[in-house]
XYZ file of C-alpha atoms in Angstrom:
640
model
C -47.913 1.841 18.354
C -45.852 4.586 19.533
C -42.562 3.938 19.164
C -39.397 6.426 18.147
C -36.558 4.490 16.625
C -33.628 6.578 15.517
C -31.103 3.913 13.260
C -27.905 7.098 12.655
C -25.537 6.100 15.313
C -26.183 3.348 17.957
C -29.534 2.592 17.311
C -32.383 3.825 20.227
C -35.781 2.804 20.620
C -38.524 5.423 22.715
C -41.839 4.499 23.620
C -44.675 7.276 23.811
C -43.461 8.897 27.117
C -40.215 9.206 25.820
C -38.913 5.923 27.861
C -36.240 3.657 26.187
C -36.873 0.249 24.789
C -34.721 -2.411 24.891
C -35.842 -4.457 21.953
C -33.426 -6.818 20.390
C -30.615 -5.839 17.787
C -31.803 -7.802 15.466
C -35.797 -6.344 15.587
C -34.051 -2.878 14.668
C -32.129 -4.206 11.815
C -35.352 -6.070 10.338
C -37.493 -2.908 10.683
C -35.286 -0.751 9.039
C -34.576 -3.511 5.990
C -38.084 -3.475 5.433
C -38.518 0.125 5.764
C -35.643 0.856 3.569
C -37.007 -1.675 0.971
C -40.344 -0.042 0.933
C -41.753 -3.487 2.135
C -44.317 -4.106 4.926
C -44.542 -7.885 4.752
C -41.807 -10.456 3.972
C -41.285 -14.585 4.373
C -39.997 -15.924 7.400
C -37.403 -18.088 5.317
C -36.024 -14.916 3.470
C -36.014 -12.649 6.877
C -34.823 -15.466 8.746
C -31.766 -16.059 6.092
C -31.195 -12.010 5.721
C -30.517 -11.869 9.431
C -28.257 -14.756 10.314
C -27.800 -16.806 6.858
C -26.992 -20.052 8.705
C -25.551 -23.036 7.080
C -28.866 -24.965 8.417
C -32.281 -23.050 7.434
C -33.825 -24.834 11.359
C -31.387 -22.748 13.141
C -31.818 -19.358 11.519
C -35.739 -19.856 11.769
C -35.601 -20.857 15.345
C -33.381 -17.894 15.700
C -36.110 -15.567 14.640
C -39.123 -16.932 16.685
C -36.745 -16.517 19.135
C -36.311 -12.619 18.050
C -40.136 -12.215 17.502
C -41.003 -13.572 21.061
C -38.567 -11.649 22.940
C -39.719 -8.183 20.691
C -43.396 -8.910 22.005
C -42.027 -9.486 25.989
C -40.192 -6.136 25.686
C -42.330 -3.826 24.213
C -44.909 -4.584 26.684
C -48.474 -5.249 26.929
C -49.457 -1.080 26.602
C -48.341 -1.178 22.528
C -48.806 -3.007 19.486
C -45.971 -5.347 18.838
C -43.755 -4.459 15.758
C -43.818 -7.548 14.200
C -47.012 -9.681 13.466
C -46.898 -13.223 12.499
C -49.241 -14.057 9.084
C -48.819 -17.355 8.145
C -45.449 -17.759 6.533
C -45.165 -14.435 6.653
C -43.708 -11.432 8.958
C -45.836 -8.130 8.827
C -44.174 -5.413 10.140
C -46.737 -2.549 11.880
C -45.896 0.312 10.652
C -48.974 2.542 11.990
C -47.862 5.261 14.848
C -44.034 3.906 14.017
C -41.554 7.222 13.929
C -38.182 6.349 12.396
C -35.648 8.803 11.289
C -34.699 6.353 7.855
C -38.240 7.385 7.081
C -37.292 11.419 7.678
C -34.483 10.873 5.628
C -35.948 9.220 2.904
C -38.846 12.330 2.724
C -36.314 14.939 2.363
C -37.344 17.314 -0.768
C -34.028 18.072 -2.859
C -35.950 21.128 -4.607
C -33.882 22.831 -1.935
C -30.175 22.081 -1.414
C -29.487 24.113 1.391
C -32.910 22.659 3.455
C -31.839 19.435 2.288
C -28.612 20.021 4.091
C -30.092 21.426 7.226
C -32.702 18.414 7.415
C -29.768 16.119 6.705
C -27.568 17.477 9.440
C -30.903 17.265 12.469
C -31.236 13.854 11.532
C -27.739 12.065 10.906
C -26.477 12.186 13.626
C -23.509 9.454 12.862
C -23.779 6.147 10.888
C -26.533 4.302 9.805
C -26.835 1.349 12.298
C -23.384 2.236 14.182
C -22.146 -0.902 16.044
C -24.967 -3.250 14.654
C -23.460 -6.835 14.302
C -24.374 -8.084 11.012
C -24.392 -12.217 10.819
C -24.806 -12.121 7.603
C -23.520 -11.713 4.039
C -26.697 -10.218 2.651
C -26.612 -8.055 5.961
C -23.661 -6.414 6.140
C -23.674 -5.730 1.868
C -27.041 -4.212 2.901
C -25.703 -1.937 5.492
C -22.779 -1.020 3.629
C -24.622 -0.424 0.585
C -27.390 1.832 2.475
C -24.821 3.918 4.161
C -23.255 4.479 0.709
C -26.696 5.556 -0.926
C -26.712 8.272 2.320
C -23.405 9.591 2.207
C -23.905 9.954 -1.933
C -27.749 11.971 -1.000
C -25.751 14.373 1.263
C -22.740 14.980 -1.275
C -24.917 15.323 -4.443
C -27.413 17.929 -2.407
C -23.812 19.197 -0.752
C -22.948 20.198 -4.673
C -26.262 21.328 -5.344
C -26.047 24.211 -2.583
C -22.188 24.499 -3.542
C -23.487 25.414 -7.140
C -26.141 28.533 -6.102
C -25.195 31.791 -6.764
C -25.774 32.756 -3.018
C -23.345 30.062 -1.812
C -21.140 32.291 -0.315
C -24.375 33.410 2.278
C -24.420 29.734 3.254
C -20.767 28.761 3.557
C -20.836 27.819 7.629
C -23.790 25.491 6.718
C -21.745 23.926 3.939
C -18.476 23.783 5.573
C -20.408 21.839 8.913
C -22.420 19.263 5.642
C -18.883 19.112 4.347
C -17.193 18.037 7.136
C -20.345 15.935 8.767
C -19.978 13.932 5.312
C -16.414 13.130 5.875
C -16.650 12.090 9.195
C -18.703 9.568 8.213
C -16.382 8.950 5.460
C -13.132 9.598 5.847
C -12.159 8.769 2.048
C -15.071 10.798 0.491
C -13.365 12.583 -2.563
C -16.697 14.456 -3.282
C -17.103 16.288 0.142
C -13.127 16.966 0.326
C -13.779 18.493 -3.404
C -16.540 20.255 -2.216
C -14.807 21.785 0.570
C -12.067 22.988 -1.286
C -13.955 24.884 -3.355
C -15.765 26.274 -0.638
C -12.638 27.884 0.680
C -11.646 28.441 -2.155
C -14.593 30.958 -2.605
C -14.533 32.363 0.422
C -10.684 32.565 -0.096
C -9.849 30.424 3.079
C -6.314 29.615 1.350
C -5.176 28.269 4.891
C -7.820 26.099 5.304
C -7.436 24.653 2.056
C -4.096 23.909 2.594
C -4.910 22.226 6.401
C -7.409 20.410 4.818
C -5.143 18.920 1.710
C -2.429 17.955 3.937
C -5.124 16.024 6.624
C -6.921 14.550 3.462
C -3.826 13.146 2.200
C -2.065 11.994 5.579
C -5.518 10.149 6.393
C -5.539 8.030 2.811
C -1.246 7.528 3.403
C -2.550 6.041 6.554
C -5.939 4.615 5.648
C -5.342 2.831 1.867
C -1.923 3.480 0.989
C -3.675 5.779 -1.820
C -2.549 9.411 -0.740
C -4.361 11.891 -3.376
C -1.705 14.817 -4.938
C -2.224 18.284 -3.367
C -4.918 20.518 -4.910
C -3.947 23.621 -6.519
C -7.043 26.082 -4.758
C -8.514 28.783 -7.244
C -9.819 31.971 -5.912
C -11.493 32.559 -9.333
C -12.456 29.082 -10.157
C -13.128 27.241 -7.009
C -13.252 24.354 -8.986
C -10.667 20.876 -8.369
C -9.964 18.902 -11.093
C -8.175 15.101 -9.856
C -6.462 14.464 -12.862
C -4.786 17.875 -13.409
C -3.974 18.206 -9.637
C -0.005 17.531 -9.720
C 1.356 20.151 -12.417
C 0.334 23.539 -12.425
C -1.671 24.410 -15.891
C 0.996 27.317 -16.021
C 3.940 24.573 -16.568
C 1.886 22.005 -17.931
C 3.576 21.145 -21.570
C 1.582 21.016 -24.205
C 0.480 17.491 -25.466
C 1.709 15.441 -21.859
C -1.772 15.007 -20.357
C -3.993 15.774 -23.791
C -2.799 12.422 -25.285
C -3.397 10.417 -22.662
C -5.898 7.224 -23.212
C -9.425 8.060 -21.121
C -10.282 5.946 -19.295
C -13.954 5.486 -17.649
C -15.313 3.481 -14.239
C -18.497 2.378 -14.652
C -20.455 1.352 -11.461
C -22.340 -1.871 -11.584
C -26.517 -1.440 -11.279
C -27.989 -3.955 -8.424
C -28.687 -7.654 -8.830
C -31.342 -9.410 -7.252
C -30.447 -8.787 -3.415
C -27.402 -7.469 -3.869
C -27.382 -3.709 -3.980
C -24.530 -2.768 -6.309
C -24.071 0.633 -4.676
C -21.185 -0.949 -2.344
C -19.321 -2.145 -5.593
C -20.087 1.473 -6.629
C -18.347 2.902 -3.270
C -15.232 0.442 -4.607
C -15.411 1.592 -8.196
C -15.134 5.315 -6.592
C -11.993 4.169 -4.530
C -10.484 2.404 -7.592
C -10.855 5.997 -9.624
C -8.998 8.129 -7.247
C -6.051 5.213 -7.449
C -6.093 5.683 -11.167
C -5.514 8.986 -10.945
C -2.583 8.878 -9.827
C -1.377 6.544 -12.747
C 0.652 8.536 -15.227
C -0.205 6.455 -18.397
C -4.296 7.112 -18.085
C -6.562 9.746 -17.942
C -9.682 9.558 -15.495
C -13.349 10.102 -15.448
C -14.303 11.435 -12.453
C -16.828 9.545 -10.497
C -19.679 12.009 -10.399
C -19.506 11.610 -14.527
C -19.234 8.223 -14.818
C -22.244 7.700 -12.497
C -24.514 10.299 -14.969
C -23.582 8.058 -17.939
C -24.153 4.708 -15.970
C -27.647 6.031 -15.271
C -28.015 6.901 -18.910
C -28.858 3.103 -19.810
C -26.323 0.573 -21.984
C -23.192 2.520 -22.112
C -22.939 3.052 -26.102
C -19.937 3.531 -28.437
C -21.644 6.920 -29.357
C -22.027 7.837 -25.824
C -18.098 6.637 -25.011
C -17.226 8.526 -28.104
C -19.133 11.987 -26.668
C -17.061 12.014 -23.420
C -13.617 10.858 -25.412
C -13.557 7.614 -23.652
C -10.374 5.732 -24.798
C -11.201 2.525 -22.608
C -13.740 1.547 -20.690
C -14.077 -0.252 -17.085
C -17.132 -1.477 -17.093
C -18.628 -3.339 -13.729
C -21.027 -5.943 -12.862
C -22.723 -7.595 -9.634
C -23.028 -11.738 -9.778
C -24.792 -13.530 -7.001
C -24.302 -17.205 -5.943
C -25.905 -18.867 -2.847
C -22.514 -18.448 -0.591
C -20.780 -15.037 -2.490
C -21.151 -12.051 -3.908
C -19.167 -11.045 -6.830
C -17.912 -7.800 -9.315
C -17.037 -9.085 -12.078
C -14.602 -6.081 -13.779
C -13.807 -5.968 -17.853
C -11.692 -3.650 -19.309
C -12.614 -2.411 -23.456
C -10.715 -0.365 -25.483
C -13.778 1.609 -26.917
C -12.270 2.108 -30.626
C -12.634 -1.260 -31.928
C -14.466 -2.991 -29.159
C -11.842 -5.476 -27.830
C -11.844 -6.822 -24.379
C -8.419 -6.424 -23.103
C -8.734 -7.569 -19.224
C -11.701 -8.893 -17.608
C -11.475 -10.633 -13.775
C -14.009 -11.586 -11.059
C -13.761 -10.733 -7.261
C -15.017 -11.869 -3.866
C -17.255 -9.573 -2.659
C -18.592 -12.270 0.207
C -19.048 -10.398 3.932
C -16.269 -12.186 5.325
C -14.000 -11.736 2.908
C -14.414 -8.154 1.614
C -13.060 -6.159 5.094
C -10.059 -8.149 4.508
C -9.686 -7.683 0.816
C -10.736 -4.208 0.309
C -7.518 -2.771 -0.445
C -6.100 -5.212 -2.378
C -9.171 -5.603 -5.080
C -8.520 -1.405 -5.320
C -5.027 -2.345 -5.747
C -5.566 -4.754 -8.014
C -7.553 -3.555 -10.472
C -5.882 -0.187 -10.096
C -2.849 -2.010 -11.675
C -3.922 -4.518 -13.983
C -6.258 -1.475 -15.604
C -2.763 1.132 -16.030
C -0.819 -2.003 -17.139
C -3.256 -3.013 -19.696
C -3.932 0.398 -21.273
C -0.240 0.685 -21.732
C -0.069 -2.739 -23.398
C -2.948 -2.031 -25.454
C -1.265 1.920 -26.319
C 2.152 0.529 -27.289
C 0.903 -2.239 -29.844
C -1.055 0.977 -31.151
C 2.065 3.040 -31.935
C 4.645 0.572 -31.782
C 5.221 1.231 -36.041
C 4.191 5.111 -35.882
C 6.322 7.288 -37.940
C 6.928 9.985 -35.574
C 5.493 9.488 -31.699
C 4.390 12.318 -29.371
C 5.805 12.198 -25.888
C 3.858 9.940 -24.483
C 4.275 7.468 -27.157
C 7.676 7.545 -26.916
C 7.365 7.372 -23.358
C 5.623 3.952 -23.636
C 8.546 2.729 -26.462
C 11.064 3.610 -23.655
C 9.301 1.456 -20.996
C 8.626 -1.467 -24.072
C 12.617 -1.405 -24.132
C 13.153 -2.000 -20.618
C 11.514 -5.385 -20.924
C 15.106 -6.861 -21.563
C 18.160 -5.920 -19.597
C 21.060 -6.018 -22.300
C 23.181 -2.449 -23.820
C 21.225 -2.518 -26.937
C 17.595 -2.595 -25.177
C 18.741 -0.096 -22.631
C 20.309 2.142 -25.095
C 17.048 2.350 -27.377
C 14.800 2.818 -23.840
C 17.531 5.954 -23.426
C 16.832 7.548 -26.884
C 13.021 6.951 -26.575
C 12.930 8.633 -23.356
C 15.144 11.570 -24.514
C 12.653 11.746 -27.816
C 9.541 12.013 -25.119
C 11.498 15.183 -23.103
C 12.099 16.821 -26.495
C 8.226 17.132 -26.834
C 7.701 17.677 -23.324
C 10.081 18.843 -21.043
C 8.740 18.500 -17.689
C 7.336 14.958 -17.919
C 8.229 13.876 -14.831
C 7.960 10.012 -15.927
C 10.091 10.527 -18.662
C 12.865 11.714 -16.382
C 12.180 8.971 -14.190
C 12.612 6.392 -17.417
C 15.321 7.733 -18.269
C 17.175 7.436 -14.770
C 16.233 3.788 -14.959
C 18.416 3.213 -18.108
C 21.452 4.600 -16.999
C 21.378 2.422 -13.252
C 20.650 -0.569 -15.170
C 23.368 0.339 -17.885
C 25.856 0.821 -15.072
C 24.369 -2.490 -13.431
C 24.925 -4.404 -16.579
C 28.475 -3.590 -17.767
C 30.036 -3.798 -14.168
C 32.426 -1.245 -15.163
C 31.970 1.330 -12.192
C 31.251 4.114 -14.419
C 30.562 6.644 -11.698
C 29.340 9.273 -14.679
C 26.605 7.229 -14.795
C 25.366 7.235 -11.252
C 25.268 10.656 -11.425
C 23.466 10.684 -14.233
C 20.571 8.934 -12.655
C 20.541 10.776 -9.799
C 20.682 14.011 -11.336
C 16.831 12.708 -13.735
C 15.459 11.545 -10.207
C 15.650 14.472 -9.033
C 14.070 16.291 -11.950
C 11.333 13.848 -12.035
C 10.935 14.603 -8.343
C 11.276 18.035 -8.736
C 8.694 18.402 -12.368
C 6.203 16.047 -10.219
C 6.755 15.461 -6.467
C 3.795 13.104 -6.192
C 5.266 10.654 -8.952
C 6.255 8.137 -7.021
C 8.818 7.057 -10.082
C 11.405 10.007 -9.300
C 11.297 8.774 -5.426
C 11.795 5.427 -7.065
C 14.922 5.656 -8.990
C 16.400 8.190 -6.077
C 16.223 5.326 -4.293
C 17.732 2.979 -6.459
C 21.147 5.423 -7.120
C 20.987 5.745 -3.162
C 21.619 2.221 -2.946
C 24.637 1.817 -5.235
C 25.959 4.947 -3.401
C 25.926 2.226 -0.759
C 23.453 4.654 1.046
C 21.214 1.501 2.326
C 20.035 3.252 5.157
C 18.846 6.271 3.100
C 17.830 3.926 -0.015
C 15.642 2.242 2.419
C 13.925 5.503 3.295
C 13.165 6.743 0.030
C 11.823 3.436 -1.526
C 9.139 3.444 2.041
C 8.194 7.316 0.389
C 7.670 5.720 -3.130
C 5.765 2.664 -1.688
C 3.592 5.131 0.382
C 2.778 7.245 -3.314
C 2.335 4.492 -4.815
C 1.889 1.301 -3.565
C 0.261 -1.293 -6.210
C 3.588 -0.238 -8.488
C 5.057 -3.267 -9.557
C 8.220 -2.115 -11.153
C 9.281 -0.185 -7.599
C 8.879 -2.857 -5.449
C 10.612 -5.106 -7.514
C 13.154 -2.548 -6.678
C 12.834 -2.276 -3.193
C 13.290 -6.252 -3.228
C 16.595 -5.591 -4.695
C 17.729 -2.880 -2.121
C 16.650 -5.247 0.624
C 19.022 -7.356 -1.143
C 22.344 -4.999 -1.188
C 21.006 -3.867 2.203
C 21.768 -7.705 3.509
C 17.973 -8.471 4.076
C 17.015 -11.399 1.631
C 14.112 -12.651 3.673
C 12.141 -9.412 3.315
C 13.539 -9.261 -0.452
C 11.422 -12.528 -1.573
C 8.581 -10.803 0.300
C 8.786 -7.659 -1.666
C 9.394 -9.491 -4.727
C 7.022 -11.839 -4.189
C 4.456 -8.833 -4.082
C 5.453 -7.650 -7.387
C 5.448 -10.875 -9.310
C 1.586 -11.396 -8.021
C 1.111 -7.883 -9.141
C 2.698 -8.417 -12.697
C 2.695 -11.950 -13.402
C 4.438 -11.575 -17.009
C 7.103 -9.572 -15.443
C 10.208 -8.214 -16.954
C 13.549 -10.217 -16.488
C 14.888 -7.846 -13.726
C 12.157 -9.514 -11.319
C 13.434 -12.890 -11.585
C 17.028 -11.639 -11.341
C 16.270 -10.134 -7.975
C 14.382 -13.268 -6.772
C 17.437 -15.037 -7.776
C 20.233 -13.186 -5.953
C 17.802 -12.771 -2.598
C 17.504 -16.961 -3.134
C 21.445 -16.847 -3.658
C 22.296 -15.228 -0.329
C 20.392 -17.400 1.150
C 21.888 -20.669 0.060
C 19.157 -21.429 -2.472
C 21.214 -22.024 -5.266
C 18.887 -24.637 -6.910
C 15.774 -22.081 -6.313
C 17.773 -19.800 -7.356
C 18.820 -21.459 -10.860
C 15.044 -21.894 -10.982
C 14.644 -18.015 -10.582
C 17.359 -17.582 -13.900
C 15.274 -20.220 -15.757
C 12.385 -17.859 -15.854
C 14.160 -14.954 -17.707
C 13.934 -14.704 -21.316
C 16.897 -13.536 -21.281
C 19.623 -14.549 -18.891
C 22.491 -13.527 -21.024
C 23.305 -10.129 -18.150
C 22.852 -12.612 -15.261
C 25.581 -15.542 -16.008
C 27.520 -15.317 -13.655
C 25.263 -15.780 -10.934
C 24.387 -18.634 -12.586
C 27.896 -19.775 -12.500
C 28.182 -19.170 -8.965
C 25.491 -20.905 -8.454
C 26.509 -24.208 -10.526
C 29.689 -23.748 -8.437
C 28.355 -23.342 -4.900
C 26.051 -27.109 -6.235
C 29.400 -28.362 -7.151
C 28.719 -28.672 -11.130
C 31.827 -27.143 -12.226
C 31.662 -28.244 -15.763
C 28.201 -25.903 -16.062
C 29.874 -23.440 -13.683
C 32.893 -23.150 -16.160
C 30.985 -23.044 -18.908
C 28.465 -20.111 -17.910
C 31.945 -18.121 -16.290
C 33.654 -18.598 -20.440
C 30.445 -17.038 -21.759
C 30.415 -14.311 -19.594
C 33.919 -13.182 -20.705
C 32.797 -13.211 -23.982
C 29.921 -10.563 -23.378
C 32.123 -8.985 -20.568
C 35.921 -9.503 -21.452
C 37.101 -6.841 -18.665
C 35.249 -7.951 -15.590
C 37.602 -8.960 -12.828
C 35.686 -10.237 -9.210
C 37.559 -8.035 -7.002
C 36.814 -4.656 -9.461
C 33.481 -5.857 -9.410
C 33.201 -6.672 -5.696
C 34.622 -3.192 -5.076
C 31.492 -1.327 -6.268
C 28.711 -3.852 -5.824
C 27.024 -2.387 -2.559
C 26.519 -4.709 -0.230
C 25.659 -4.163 3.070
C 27.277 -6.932 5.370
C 30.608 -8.514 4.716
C 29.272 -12.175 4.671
C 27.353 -11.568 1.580
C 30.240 -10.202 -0.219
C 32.475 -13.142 0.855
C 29.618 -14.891 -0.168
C 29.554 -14.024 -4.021
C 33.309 -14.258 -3.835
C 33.314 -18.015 -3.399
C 30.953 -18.456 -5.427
C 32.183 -16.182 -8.629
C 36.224 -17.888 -7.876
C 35.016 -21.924 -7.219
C 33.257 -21.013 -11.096
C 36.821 -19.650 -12.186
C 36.313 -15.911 -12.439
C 40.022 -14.114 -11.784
């Protein structure tokens, strides 16, 4: 037949004097389906429903004799036509056909460092660049095949990274290296790989150029910025999960106790090639490890015991798997879907399991917030699942005490806040740089000040004095940034408050708790439209949220003249004895002074001292109409 077809980049046909071919999109698509599916011959109706998956099976069929006819007219009389009709059938001819997916799929991996060379002649960019797929099996077929590539070139990428003569080869692997990340900007393997490439050759500068351009692309990308590498020159070896505290200063017993946790990719179903839930899994990993309550597999691992069969408690037990993510592909005629379970390995309890749309049209919009999603529901969970572990343990390490102090935050009253305070103190006894801890325990003492409206100014700079130790034990813990930003804000520093709780929501940005917190600065900061937003966000990303949510959708609802939405808010809280007398002010602003009166004489019985003007002295607020605002409403319900 004679043709060249070369699918990396935009796609070019060449007959035998070199001349190009303008055959249709959609006859270069086919061909390489069927060559990457080792298939010569397939059905009209499946072909037909691969390429354009129409509602109506006429119009997809008449689409494809449409295809086949104008293939024949454009290739000319002087060759054999690609595509033969059999019957039902579509045969593609395959004799005197050159195709690069066919070079790549013959390279020998005996040989990393030919592997790379041979990989670098013939990808030139990606697979099928600026094909328009019509359909869902089409475009999870792309995705998935460009996937499968990219993970070829990094695993022979390691391969020649792991030979003793490395160093003789290092421009060769820093051009694979970089080739692999420009078709993927987000590939954690290659950036991995090229650390420890300059970390060999000692290229400190690079290393650092390329840390600070991996992490500003994935702050830009996904919201999922990695923590900067500490580079080796005797070990070029990076390690995700130990990335943001030296080993030097590392405490003894803060990382070693954390649960494990393990991704496990799904296998393909039917069609559906589960390698692009795979690519997802791999994003979802590098989001959990920047979770400070879990440990992480890395991806290459969890791959290697994916591929060792049915994941066994044995096998779980031989890696020190605490928990297990385990993933699986479900096909229906209109979607595709990964269904996601989390197990807590010991006793073989399913603590989380949820289902997502993996559908073509669906997934370019919903990427990042499936990665979100299960990024958070998986660190939530294990917590949960930790504390009812430990919750009666006669003496906690630092981490359990860590997750006692964050079980006592669940209420907003002195006594909860006071034990959260102890337990936090308990966890920087046993490890004194825990950044989280620090962060926990700045939480308490803002709340504390919150709660008894006193205006203890000791206690504001208390909690700005532990965010900036949690900032300065772990500056890519987004919780120090957090409660910085909180203390900004009732140092009536909205401007600045603003700016930090952006930082935090850059570090981490599926946290729950902080922008539940940023809601309530957008509050004080006279912004209550963008507060429900915020807020909003965080109750979909913690439906069984603590009370402090609800008490921030109720004052952003209050400045807004929402009083009955606001009430609504109150209802929600299990406990709204810290919040009555917003609810007064709200019964008075409806007109109900007999509830109004009643919820103002039960706050002077938990708060006998509070006075409106005292209070409206040191409650930051941002523009005067909201402070007028809560005046009315706290006088009409008889506060003095």
């Amino acid at each position: 037949m004679g043709l060249t077809v070369a699918t990396f980049s935009t796609p070019v046909v060449r007959g035998p004097a070199g001349e190009v071919v303008n055959l249709p999109e959609k006859a270069i698509v086919a061909m390489a389906y069927l060559i990457s599916r080792g298939l010569r011959t397939i059905s009209r109706a499946a072909l037909a429903e691969f390429l354009w998956d129409e509602n109506e099976q006429a119009d997809s069929l008449a689409n494809l004799r449409q295809m086949l006819a104008r293939t024949r007219q454009r290739q000319g009389s002087g060759t054999a036509s690609l595509f033969a009709a059999d019957g039902p059938d579509i045969r593609l001819n395959a004799e005197g056909l050159n195709c690069d997916l066919l070079e790549f799929e013959a390279v020998d991996h005996r040989d990393p460092i030919n592997a790379l060379r041979n990989y670098l002649l013939i990808v030139k960019g990606p697979f099928l660049d600026g094909c328009r797929m019509n359909s869902m099996a089409s475009n999870l077929w792309v995705e998935a095949e460009r996937s499968t590539q990219i993970k070829k070139m990094t695993a022979a990428l390691a391969a020649a990274l792991a030979r003793n003569d490395a160093r003789t080869h290092a421009t060769l692997l820093r051009d694979a290296g970089n080739h692999v990340l420009a078709l993927d900007r987000h590939n954690e393997e290659a950036f991995q790989a090229l650390l420890s490439l300059y970390a060999l050759t000692g290229q400190h500068n690079q290393a650092r150029v390329l840390t600070a351009q991996y992490q500003d692309r994935l702050r830009r990308d996904l919201d999922l910025p990695v923590r900067a590498a500490a580079v080796s020159t005797v070990k070029p070896t990076v390690r995700a999960q130990d990335e943001h505290v030296p080993p030097a200063t590392r405490p003894a017993g803060s990382l070693a106790n954390l649960p494990r946790v393990l991704l496990v990719p799904p296998g393909p179903v039917a069609d559906i090639d589960g390698r692009l839930a795979g690519a997802l899994v791999d994003d979802v990993t590098i989001g959990l490890c920047r979770a400070r309550s879990v440990s992480v597999v890395a991806s290459h691992t969890a791959r290697r015991v994916a591929l060792q069969g049915e994941p066994t408690a044995e096998l779980y037990r031989k890696h020190n798997v605490a928990y297990a993510l385990e993933t699986r592909l479900g096909s229906g005629r209109d979607a595709a879907m990964l269904f996601a379970s989390l197990t807590d390995v010991d006793n073989d309890h399913l603590v989380w399991a949820e289902r997502f749309d993996l559908s073509a049209g669906q997934l370019s919009r919903s990427y990042r917030d499936i990665v979100q999603r299960i990024v958070s529901a998986t660190a939530d969970q294990v917590e949960q699942q930790e504390f009812r572990k430990i919750r009666f343990v006669a003496a906690p390490d630092a981490y359990q005490h860590y997750l006692l102090g964050q079980y006592h935050l669940k209420k907003i009253d002195l006594p909860n806040l006071r034990r959260a305070k102890r337990s936090f103190r308990s966890a920087l006894n046993e490890a004194p740089t825990l950044s989280s801890a620090f962060s926990g325990l700045s939480r308490t003492e803002h709340l504390e000040w919150l709660v008894t409206a006193r205006g203890d100014g000791d206690l504001l700079r208390s909690a700005e004095h532990h965010a900036l130790d949690a900032i300065r034990t772990d500056a890519g813990n987004a919780g120090g940034y957090h409660q910085l930003g909180v203390v900004k804000l009732y140092h009536s520093a909205f401007d600045e408050s603003l700016e930090v709780f952006e930082e935090a929501e850059h570090i981490a940005p599926s946290h729950a708790d902080l922008i539940a917190d940023y809601a309530d600065t957008l509050v004080h900061a006279s912004e209550p439209d963008r507060a429900l937003e915020k807020i909003e966000c965080a109750i979909d990303l913690n439906p069984l949220c603590p009370d402090v949510y609800w008490w921030t959708a109720a004052g952003a609802n209050y400045c807004l003249e929402r009083y009955e939405t606001a009430l609504s808010c109150i209802d929600r809280m299990e406990d709204s004895s810290a919040i009555t007398r917003l609810a007064a002010a709200c019964w008075a602003m409806l007109g109900d002074q007999k509830k109004a009166r009643a919820l103002m004489r039960r706050t002077m019985e938990f708060y006998p001292d509070f006075e409106v003007e005292k209070w409206l002295s040191i409650m930051p607020v941002k523009e005067n109409w909201q402070r007028e605002q809560y005046r009315e409403g706290l006088k009409r319900a008889g506060f003095q």
